[in-house]
Coordinates of C-alpha atoms in Angstrom, one line a residue:
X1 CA 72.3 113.6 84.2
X2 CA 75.8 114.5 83.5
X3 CA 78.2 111.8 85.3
X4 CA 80.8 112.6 88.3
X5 CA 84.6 111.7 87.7
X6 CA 86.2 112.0 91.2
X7 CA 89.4 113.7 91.5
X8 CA 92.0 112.7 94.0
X9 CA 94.7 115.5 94.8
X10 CA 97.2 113.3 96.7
X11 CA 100.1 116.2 96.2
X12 CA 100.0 117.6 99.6
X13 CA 99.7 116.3 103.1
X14 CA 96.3 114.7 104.3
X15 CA 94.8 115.2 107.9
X16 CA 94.9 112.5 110.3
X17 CA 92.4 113.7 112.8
X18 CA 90.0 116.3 111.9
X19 CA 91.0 120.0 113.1
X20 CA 89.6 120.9 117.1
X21 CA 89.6 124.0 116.9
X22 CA 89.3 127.5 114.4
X23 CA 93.1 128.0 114.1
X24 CA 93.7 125.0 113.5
X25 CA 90.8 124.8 111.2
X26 CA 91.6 127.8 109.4
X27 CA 95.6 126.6 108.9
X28 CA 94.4 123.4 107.6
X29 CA 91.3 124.4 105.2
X30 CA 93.3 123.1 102.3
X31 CA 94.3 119.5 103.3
X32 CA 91.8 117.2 102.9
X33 CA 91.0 114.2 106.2
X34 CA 92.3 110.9 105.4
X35 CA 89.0 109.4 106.4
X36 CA 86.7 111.9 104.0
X37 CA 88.8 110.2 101.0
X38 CA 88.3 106.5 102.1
X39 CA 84.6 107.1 103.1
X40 CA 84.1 109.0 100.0
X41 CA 85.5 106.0 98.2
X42 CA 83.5 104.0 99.8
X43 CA 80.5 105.6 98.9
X44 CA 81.0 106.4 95.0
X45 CA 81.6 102.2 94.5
X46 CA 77.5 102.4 94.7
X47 CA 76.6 105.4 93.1
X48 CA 75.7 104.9 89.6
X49 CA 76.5 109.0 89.2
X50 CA 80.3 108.2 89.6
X51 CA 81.8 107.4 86.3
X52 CA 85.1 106.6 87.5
X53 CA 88.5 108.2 89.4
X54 CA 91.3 110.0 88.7
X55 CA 94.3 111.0 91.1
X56 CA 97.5 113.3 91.2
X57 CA 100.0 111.7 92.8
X58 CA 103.5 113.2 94.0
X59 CA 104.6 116.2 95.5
X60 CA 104.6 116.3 99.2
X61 CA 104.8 112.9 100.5
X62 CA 101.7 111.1 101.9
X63 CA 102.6 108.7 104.7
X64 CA 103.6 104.9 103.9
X65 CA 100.6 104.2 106.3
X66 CA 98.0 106.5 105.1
X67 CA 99.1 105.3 101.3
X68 CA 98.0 101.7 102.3
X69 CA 94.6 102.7 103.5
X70 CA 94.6 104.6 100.7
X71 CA 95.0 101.9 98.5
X72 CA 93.0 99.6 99.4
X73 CA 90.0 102.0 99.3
X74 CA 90.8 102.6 95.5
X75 CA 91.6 99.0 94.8
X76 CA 87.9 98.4 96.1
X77 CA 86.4 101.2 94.1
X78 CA 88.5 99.8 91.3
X79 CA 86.9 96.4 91.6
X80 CA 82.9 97.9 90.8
X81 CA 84.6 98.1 87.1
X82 CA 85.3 101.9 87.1
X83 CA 88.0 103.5 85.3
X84 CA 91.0 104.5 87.7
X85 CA 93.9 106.5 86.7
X86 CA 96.9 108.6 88.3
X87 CA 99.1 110.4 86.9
X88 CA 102.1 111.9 88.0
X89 CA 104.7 115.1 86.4
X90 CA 107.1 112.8 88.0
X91 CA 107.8 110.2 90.4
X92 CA 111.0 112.0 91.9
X93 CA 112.4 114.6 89.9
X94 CA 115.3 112.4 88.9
X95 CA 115.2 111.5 93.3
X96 CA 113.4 109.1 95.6
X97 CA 110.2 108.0 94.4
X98 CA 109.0 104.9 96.0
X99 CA 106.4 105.6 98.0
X100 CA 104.2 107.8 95.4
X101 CA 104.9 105.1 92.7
X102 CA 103.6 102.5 95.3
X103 CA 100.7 104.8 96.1
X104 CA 99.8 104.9 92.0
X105 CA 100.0 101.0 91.5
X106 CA 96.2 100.4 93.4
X107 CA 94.9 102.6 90.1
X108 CA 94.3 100.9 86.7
X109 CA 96.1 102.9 84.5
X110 CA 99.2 105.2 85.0
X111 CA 100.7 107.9 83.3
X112 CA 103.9 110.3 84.1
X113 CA 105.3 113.5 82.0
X114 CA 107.2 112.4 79.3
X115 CA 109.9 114.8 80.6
X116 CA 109.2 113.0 83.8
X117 CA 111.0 109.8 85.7
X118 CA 109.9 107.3 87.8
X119 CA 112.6 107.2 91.0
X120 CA 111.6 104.0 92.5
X121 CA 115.3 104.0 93.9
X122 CA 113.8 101.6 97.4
X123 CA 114.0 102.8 101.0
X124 CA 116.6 104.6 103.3
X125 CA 115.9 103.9 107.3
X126 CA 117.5 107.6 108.5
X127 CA 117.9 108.8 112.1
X128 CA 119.0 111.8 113.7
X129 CA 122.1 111.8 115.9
X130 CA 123.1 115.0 118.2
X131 CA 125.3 113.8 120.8
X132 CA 128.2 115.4 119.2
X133 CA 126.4 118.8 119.1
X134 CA 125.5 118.9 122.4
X135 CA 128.8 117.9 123.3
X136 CA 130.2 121.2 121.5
X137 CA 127.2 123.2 122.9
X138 CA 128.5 122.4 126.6
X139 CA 125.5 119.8 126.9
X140 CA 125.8 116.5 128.6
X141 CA 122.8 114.3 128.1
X142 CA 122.5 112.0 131.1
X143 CA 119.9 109.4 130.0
X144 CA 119.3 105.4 130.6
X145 CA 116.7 103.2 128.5
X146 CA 115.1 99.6 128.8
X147 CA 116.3 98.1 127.0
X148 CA 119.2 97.7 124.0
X149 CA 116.3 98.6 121.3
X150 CA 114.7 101.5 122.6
X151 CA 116.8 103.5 120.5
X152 CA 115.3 107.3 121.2
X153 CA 117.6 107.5 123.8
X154 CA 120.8 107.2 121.1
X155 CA 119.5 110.1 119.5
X156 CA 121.5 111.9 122.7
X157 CA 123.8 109.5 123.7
X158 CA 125.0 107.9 120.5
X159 CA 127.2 109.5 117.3
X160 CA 126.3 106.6 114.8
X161 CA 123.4 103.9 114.7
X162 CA 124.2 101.0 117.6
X163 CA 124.6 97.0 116.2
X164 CA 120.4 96.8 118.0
X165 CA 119.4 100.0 116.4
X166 CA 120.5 99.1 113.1
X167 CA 118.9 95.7 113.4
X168 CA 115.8 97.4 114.1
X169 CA 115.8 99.8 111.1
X170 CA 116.7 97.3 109.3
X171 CA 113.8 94.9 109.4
X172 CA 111.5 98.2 109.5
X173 CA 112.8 99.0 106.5
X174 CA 112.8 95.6 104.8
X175 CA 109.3 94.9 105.8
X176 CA 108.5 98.0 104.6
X177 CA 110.1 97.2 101.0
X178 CA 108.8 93.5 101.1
X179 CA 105.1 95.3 101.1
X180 CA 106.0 98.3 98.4
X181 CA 107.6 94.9 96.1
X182 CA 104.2 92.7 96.6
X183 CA 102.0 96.0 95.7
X184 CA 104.0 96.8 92.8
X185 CA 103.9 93.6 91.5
X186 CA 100.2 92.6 92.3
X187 CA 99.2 95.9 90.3
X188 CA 101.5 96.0 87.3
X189 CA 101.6 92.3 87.4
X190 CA 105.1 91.4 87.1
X191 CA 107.1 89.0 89.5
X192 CA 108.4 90.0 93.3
X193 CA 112.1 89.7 91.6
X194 CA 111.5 91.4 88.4
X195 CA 110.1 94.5 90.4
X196 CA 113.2 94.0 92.9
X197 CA 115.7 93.9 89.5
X198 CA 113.4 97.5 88.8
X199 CA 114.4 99.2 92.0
X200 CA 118.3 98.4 91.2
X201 CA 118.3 100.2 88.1
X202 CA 116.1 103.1 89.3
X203 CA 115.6 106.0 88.7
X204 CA 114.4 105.4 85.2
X205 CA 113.5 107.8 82.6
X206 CA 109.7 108.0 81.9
X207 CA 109.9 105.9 78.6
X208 CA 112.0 103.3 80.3
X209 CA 109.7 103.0 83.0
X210 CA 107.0 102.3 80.2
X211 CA 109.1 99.8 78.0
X212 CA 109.5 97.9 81.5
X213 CA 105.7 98.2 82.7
X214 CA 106.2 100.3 85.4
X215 CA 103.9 102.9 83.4
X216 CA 101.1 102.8 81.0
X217 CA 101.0 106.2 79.1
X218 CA 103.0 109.1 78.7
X219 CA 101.4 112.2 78.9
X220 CA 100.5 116.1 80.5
X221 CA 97.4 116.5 82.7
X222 CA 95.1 117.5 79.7
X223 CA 95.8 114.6 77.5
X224 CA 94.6 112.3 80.3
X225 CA 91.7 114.5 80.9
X226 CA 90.8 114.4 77.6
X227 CA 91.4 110.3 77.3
X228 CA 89.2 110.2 80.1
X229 CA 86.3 112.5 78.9
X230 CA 86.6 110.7 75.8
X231 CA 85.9 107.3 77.1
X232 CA 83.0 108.3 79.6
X233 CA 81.7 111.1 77.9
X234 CA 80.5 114.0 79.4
X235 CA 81.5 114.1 82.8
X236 CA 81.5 116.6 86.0
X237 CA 84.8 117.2 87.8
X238 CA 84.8 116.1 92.0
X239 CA 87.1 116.1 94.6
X240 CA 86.3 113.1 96.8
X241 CA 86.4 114.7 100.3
X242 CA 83.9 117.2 98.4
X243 CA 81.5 114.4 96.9
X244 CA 81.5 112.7 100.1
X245 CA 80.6 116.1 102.1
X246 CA 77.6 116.0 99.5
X247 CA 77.0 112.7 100.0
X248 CA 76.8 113.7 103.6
X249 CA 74.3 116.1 103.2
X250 CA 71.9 114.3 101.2
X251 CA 68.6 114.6 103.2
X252 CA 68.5 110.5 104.1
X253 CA 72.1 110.9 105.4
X254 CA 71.3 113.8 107.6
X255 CA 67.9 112.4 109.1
X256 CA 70.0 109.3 109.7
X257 CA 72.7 111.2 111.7
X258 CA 69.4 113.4 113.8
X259 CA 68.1 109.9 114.9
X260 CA 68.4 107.9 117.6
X261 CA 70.0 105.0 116.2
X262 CA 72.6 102.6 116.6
X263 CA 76.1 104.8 116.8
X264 CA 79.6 104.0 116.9
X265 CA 81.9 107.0 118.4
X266 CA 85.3 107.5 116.7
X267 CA 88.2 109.3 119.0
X268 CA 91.0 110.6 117.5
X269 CA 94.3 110.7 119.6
X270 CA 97.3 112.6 117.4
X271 CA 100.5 113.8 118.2
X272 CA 102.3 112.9 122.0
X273 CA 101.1 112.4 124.9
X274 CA 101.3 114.4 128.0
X275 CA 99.3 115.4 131.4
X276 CA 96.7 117.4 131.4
X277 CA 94.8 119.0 128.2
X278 CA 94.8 118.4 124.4
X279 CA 96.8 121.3 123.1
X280 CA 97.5 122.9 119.6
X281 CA 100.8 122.1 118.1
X282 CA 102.5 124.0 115.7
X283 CA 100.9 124.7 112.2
X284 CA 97.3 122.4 113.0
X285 CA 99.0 119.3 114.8
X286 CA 97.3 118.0 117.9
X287 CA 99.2 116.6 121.3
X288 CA 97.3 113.7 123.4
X289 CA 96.3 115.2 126.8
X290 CA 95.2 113.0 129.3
X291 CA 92.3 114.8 130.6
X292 CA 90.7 115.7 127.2
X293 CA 91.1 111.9 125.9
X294 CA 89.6 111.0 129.1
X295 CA 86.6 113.3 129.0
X296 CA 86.0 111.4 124.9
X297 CA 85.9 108.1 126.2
X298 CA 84.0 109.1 129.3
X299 CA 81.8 110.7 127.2
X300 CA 81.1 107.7 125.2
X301 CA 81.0 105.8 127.8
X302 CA 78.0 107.3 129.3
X303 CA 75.9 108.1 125.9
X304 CA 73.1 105.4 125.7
X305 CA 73.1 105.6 121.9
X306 CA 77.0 104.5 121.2
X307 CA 77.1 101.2 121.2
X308 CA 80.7 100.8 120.3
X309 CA 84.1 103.4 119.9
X310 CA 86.8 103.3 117.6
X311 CA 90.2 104.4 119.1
X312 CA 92.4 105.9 116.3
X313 CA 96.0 106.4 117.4
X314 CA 98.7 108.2 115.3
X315 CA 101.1 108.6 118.5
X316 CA 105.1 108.0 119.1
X317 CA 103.7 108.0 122.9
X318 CA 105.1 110.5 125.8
X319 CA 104.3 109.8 129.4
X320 CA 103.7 107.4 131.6
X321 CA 101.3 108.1 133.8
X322 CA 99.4 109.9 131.3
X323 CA 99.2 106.9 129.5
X324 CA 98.4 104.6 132.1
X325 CA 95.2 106.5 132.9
X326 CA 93.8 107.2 129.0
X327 CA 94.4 103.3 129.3
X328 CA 92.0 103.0 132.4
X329 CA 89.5 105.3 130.8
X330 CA 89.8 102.5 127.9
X331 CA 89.4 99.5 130.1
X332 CA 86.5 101.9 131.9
X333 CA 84.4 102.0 128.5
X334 CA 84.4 98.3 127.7
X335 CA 83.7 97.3 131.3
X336 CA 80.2 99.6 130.3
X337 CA 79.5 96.9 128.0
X338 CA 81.0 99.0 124.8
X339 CA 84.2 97.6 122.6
X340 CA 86.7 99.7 121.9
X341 CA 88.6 98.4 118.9
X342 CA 91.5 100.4 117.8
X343 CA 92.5 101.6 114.4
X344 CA 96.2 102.3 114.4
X345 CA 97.8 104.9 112.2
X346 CA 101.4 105.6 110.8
X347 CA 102.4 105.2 114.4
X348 CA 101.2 103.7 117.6
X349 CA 104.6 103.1 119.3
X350 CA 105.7 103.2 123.0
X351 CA 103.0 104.9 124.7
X352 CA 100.8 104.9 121.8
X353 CA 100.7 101.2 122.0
X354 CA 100.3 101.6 125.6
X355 CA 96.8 103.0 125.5
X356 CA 95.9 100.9 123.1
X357 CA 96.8 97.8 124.4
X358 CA 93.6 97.3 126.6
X359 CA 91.7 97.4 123.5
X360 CA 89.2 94.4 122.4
X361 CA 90.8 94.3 118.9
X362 CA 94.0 95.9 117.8
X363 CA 94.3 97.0 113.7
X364 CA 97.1 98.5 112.1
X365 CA 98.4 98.6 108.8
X366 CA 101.1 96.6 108.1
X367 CA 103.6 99.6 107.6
X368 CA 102.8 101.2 111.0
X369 CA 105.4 101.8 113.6
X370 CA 104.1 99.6 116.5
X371 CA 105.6 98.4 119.9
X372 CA 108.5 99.5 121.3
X373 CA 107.4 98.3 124.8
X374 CA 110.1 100.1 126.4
X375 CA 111.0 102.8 128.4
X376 CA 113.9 105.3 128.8
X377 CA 114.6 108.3 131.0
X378 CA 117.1 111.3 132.2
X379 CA 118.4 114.6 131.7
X380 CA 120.3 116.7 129.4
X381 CA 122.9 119.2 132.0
X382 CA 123.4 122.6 130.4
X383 CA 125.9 123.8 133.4
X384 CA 129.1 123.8 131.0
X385 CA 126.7 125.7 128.4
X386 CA 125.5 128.4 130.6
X387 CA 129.1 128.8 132.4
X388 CA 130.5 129.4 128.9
X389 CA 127.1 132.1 128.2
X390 CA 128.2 133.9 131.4
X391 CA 125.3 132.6 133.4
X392 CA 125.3 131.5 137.3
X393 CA 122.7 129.6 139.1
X394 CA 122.8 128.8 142.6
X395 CA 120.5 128.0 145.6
X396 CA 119.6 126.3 148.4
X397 CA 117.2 123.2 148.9
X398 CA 115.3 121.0 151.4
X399 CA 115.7 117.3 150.9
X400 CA 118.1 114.7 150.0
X401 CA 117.1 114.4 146.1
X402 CA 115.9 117.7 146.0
X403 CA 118.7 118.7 142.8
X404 CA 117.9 115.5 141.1
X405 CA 116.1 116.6 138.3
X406 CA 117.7 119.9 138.2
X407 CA 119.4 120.7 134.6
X408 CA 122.5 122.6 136.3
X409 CA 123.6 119.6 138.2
X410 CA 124.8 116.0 137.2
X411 CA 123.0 112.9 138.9
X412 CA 124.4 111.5 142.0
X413 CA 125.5 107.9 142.6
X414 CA 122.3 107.8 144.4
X415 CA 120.0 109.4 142.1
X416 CA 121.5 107.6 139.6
X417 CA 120.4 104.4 141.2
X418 CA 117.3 105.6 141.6
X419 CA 116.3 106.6 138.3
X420 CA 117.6 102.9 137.1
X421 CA 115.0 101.6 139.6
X422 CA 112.6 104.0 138.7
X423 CA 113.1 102.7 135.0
X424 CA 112.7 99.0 135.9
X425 CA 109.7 99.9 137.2
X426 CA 108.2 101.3 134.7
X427 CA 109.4 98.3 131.9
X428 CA 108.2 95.6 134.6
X429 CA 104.6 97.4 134.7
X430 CA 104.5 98.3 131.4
X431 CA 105.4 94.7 129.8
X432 CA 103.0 93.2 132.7
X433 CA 100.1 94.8 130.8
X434 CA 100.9 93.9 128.0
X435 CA 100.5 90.6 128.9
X436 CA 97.7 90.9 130.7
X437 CA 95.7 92.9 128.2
X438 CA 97.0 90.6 125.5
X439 CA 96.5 87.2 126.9
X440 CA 100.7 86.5 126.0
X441 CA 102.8 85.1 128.6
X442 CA 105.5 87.0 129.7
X443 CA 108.6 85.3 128.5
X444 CA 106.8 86.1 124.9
X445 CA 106.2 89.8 125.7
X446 CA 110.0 90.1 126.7
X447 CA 110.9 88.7 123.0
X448 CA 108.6 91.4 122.1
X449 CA 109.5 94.3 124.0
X450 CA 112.8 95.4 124.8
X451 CA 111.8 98.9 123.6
X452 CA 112.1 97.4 119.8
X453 CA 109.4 98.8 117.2
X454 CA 107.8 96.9 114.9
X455 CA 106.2 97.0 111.6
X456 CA 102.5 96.1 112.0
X457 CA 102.7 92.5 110.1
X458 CA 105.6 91.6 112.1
X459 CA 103.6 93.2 114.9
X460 CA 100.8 90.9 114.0
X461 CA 102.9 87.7 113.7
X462 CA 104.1 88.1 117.3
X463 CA 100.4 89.2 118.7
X464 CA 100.8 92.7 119.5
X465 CA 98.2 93.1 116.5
X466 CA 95.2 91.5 115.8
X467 CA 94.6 92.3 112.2
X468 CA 96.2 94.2 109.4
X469 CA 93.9 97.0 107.7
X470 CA 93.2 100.9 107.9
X471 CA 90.2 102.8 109.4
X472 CA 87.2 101.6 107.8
X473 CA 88.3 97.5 108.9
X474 CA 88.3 99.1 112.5
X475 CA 84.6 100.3 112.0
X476 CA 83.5 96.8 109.8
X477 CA 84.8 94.9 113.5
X478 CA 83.1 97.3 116.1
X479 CA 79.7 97.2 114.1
X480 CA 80.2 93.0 113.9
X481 CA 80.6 93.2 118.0
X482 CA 77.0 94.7 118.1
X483 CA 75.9 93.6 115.5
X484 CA 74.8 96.5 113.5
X485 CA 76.0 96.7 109.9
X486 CA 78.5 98.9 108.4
X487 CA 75.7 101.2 106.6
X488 CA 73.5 101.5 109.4
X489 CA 75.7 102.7 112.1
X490 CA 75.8 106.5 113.0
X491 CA 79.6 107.2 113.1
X492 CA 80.4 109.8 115.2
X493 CA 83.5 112.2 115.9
X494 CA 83.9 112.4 119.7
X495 CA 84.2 114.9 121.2
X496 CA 80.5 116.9 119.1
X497 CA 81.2 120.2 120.4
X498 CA 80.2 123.7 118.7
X499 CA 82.4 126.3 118.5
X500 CA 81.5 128.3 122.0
X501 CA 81.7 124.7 123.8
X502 CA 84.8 124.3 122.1
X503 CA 86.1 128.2 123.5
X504 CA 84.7 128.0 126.9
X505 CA 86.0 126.9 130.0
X506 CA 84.3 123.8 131.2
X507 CA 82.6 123.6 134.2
X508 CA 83.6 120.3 135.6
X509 CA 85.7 117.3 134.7
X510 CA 82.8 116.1 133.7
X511 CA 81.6 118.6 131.2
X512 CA 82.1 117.9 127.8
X513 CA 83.4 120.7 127.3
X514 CA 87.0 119.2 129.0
X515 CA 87.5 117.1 125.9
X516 CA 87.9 120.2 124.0
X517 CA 91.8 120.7 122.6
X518 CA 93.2 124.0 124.4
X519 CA 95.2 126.5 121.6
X520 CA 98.2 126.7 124.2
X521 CA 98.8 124.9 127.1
X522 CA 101.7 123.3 129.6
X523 CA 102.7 120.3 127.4
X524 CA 104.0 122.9 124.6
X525 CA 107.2 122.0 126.1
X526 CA 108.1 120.4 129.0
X527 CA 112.0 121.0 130.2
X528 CA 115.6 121.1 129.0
X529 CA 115.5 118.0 127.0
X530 CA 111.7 119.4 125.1
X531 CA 113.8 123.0 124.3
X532 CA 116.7 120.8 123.1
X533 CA 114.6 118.4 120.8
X534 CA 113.2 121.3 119.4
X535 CA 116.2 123.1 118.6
X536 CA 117.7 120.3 116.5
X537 CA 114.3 119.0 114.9
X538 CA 113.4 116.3 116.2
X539 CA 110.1 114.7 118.5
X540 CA 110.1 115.5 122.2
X541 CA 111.1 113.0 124.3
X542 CA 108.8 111.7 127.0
X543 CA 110.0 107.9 129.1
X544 CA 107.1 105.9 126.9
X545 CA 108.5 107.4 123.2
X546 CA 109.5 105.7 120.3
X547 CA 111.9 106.8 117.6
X548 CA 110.2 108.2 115.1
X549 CA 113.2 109.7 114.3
X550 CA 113.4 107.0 111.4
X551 CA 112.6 108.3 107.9
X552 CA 111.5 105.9 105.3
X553 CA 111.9 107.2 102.2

């Protein structure tokens, strides 16, 4: 039988959550899901068929999170003894580089292009100002936050990074670097300060990278094909989301899945959160919607064979309210006797954390964006903008506070006031959960919070985190709370709907067809400050979102 050598293509975006529904689907055909690569992994360390791996790395760049559950599924593939091997044109065409180089450091060997460099030039914290802008648009942003660190509101209100918000980026970035420096060096093995020395005299030509053991070989595509087929002979070629879809199909894998064992259900909550349904975003992305979530978890909740449900959140949060009741659909599952233990993504910040707070075990790699237990809220006036477009609104109203959220009118004293109680509010419920849900006291919480994100190891060290590792770690801890192994479980994507379930209106909240993601729906975009966001580029703003404005790269 000939032998399988797995291919990796790591030159284009991977999926976070798997497509819900046929546009999305259809736009996304291409990409392959983070989790079919790590399970696929996972499965070729036992099969004798699978000679060994081999990855392209570069291009489009895959997140700093999703590279570190990337890596440690290879380094654990690597350890059965198998060949593995990336190569690379070029690690930044003469331009940043860092991440990609990181991602090829969990494979054995390396090779670049000879024409090729190797940019491992560090990390740049980045964020997006538009205050000025607006100001020349006729726009007056009228916004407060809780407190100094929750930094989304600067993006409005602010020309140039505050003393808090570069304090913030900063250790982001540095904790960032400190992991990229201790990957480097534990799989090139050199020292912490000779790969630090590295990065200050990047970008380096491919042969200098070699002479300094950043690289192995140099070489094109077909001379490390042909090293490879040399060394294990005649070999098939694989990609590993379409090995593990084999895999999958396999006739004791599928009469595993048809019975009536043991099962662990995986929900999947991407993009921000809003009211209402799950909706389509863009080209494939998701949005949370309260009600869909909701309907997962209650659906969990209610099937006798799930025993336990893994939460993986990839949010920068959104509302409130919204989040406040996907967390009491949370707290509702475990109080049926089922964990929920939440795998954490590139981001889980704000109101990402928020729902998963309530969660009986909290992971997260340590490069995700965590915390920012804060809050922040307002309105961007566009009067001056549409006096100078030649437009006139007027009317009439019923009620004191009637105008107070209106776009064409600046807050009043009194409304001011009452959105700054409105806002303390919100942070004093917020950080009270947090405390609750994660047995801290307050006083620590309020070191915590402040609407500062985190890293995930710094999140861990301060017990917003329980334990550092990707998806598959999550799964390994709800299987231990039931005490069903790993192999035995039947993992499940929540919501299992068919295509018609997944077009037809439901016929009750409590038809599973409500956790179905809509194509369109009201949380496209939600106001002035949504259309405004979207005009310069960057995330829409809801009171529970983080900055994911920052860029590492």
């Amino acid at each position: 039988m000939v032998a399988t050598l797995l291919e990796l293509d790591l030159t284009q975006p991977l999926l976070e959550a798997p497509p819900q529904d046929p546009i999305s689907a259809a736009l996304a055909r291409r990409r392959p899901l983070l989790r079919d690569l790590v399970d696929g992994l996972r499965l070729a360390t036992r099969d004798p068929d699978v000679a060994g791996l081999v990855a392209h790395v570069g291009g489009h760049p895959v997140a700093l999170a999703q590279v570190q559950e990337l890596r440690s599924a290879v380094r654990a593939f690597a350890a059965t003894g198998k060949p593995t091997v990336a190569w690379a044109e070029s690690f930044g065409e003469f331009g940043p580089g860092t991440v990609p180089y990181y991602l090829a450091t969990a494979f054995d060997d390396i090779w670049v292009q000879p024409s090729g460099d190797v940019g491992l030039t560090g990390l740049i914290a980045e964020a997006v100002f538009v205050k000025d802008a607006l100001a020349k648009l006729g726009v007056l942003p009228q916004m407060s936050q809780r407190y100094e660190y929750k930094n989304a509101a600067d993006t409005f209100l602010a020309s140039e990074m505050t003393d808090a918000h570069r304090e913030a980026a900063g250790r982001l970035a540095a904790s960032a670097m400190e992991q990229i420096v201790a990957g480097i060096a534990d799989g090139r093995g050199l020292e912490s300060g000779q790969v630090r020395e590295l990065v200050d005299r990047a970008p380096l030509s491919a042969s200098q990278a070699k002479d300094a053991g950043l690289v192995d070989e140099l070489g094109y595509r077909d001379e490390v094909y042909a090293q490879l087929r040399r060394r294990l002979g005649g070999v098939r070629l694989r990609f590993v989301h379409r090995y593990r879809r084999a895999r999958q199909l396999e006739p004791r894998h599928a009469l595993s899945r048809l019975s009536k064992g043991p099962a662990v259900t995986v929900v999947h909550g991407t993009g921000d959160i809003h009211l209402g349904r799950s909706t389509r975003r863009g080209l494939g992305g998701t949005s949370i919607g309260s009600d869909t979530m909701g309907a997962a978890l209650r659906a969990a909740a209610s099937d006798s064979d799930v025993r336990a449900v893994v939460l993986r959140v990839d949010s920068p949060g959104g509302s409130y309210v919204a989040s406040d009741a996907i967390r009491r659909e949370v707290r509702r599952v475990r109080d049926a006797g089922k964990p929920v233990i939440v795998s954490m993504g590139s981001a889980a910040a704000s109101g990402g954390y928020f729902i998963a707070m309530a969660s009986d075990t909290i992971v997260a790699q340590p490069s995700t964006l965590t915390g920012s237990i804060g809050v922040l809220g307002g309105k961007a006036v566009v009067r001056d903008l549409l006096d100078r477009l030649g437009i006139a609104r007027d009317g009439v109203a019923e009620g004191r506070n009637a105008w107070m959220f209106s776009a064409y009118r600046q807050f009043s004293d009194d409304e001011w006031q009452r959105l700054e109680s409105w806002l303390d509010q919100v942070y004093d419920d917020f950080t009270a959960k947090v405390a609750s849900d994660r047995g801290l006291s307050r006083e620590h919480v309020e070191g915590a919070a402040r609407g500062r994100v985190w890293s995930g190891a710094d999140a861990q060290a301060r017990g917003l985190v329980d334990e550092l590792g990707g998806f598959e770690r999550a799964l390994e801890i709800a299987c231990a709370h039931v005490g069903i192994s790993r192999d035995e479980a039947d993992v499940r994507i929540a919501p299992r709907l068919g295509i018609l379930e997944r077009m037809r209106s439901p016929e009750s909240s409590e038809d599973l067809a409500a956790a179905a993601t809509t194509l369109v729906g009201p949380g496209a975009l939600r106001g002035p400050v949504d259309l405004l966001t979207a005009a310069f580029g960057v995330p829409r703003i809801g009171v529970l979102t983080t900055p994911v404005l920052w860029r590492l790269r």
